[in-house]
mmCIF file of C-alpha atoms in Angstrom:
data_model
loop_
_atom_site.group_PDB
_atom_site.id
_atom_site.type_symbol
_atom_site.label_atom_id
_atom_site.label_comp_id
_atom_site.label_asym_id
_atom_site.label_seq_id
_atom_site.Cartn_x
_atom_site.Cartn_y
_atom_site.Cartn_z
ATOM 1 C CA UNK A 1 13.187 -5.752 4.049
ATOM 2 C CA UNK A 2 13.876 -9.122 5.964
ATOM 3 C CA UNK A 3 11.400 -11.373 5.652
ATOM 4 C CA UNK A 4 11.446 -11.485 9.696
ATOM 5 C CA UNK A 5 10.450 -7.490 9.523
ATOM 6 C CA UNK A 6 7.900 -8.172 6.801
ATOM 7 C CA UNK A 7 6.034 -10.382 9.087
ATOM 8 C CA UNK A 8 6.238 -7.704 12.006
ATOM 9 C CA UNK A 9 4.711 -5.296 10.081
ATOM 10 C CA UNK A 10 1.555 -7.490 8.917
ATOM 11 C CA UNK A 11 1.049 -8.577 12.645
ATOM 12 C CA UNK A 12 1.158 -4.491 13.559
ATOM 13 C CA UNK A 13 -1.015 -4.037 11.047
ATOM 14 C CA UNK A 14 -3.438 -6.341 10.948
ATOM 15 C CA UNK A 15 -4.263 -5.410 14.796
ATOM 16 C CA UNK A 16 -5.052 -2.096 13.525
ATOM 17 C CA UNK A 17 -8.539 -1.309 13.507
ATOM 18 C CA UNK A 18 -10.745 -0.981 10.970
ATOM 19 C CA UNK A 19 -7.561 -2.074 8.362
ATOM 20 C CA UNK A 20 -9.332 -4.435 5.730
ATOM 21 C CA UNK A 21 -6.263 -5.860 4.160
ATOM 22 C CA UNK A 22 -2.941 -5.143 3.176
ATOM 23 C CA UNK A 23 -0.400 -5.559 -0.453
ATOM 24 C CA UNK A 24 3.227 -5.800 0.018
ATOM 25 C CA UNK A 25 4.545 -5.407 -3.706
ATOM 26 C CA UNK A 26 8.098 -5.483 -4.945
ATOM 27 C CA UNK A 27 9.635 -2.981 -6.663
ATOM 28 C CA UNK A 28 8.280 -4.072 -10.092
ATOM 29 C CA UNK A 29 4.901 -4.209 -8.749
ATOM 30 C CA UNK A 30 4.411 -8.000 -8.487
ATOM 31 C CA UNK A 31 3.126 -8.737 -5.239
ATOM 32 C CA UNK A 32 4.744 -10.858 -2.779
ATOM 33 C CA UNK A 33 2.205 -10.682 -0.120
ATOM 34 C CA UNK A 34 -1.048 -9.771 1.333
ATOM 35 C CA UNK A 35 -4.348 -10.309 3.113
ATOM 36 C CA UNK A 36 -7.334 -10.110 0.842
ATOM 37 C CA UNK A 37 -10.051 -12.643 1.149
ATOM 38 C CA UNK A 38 -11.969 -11.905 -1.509
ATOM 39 C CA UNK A 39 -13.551 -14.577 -3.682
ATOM 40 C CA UNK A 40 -10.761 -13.713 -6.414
ATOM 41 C CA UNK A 41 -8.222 -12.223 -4.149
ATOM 42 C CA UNK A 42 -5.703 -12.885 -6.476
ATOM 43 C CA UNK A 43 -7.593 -10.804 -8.916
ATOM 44 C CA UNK A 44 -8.291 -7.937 -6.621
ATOM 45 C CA UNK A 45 -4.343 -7.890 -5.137
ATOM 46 C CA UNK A 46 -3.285 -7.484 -9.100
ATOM 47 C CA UNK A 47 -5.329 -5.035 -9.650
ATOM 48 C CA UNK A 48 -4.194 -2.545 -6.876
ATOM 49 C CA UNK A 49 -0.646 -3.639 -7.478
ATOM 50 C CA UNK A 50 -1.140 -2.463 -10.852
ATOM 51 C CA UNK A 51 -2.865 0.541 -10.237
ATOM 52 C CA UNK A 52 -1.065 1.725 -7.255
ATOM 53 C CA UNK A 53 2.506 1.168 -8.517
ATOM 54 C CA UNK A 54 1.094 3.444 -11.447
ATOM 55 C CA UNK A 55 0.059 6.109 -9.071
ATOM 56 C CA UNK A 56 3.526 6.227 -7.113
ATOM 57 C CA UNK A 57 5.601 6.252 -10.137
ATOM 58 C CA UNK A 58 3.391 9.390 -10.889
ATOM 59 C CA UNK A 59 3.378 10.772 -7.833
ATOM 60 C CA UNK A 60 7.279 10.412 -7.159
ATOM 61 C CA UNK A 61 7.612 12.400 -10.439
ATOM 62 C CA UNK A 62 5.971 14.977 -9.583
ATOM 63 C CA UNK A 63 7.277 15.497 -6.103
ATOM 64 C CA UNK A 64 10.507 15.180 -8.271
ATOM 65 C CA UNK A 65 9.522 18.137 -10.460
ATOM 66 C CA UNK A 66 8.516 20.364 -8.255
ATOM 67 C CA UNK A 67 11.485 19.643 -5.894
ATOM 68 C CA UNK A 68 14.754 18.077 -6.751
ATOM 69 C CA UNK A 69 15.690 16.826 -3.569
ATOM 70 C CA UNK A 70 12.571 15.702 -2.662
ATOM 71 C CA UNK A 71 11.072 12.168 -2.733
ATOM 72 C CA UNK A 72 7.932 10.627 -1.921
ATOM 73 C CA UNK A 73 7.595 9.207 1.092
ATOM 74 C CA UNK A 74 3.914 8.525 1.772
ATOM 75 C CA UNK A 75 0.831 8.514 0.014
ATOM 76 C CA UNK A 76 -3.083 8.615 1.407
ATOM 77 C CA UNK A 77 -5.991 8.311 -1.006
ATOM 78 C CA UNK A 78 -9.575 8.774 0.518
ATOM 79 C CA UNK A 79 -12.846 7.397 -1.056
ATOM 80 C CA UNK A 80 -16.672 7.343 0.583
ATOM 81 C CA UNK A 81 -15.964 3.343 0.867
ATOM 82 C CA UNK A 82 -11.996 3.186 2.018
ATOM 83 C CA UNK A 83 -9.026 4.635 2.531
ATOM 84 C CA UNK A 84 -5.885 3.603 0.886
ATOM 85 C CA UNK A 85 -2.006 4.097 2.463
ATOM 86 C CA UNK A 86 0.653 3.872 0.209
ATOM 87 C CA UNK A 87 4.214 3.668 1.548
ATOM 88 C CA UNK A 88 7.041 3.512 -0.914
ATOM 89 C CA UNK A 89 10.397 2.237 -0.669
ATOM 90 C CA UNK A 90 13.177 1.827 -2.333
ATOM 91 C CA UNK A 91 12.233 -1.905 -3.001
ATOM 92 C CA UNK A 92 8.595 -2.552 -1.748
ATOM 93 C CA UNK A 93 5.692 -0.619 -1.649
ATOM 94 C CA UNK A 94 2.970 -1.059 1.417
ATOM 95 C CA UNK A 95 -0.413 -0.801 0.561
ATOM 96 C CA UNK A 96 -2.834 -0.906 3.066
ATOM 97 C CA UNK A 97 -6.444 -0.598 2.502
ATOM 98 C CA UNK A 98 -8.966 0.479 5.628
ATOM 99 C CA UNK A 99 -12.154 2.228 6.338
ATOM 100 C CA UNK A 100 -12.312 5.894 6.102
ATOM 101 C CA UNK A 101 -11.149 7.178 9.940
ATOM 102 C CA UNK A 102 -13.948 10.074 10.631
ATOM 103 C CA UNK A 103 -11.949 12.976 11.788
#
């Protein structure tokens, strides 16, 4: 992902209602950008890095397992408090953390 389409998506994203912030993360789970304005934002940013790069490497397995020639392609977690998109890549992973939509 070019740098120029990196910053496409966080404007198209950010508009987004309701989106809190975002984590771009590499492929070995460091992250190379985000939104967080926490008072330790760094702090919170590792932490789902960590923890979400854990959950895809899961979650791709276990597509893998039950399918071959299947892959993970998108990943939605849903809590009382938020709402957490995961979109893997081959090379970055898009994590984007909003309020729970009411459906």
């Amino acid at each position: 992902m070019a740098d120029g389409n990196i910053d496409e998506v966080v404007r198209k994203i950010n508009r987004e209602k309701g989106v809190k912030g975002f984590i771009i993360i590499n492929a070995e789970g460091i992250p190379i950008k985000d939104s967080f304005d926490e008072v330790e934002p760094k702090m919170l940013t590792i932490h789902y890095a960590a923890l979400i790069t854990s959950l895809v490497a899961k979650a791709r397995a276990a597509i893998r397992d039950l399918d071959v020639t299947n892959e993970l392609t998108f990943l939605r977690l849903r809590s009382k408090k938020h709402e957490i998109l995961v979109a893997p890549d081959k090379d970055y992973i898009l994590i984007v953390v909003q309020e729970p939509v009411c459906v």
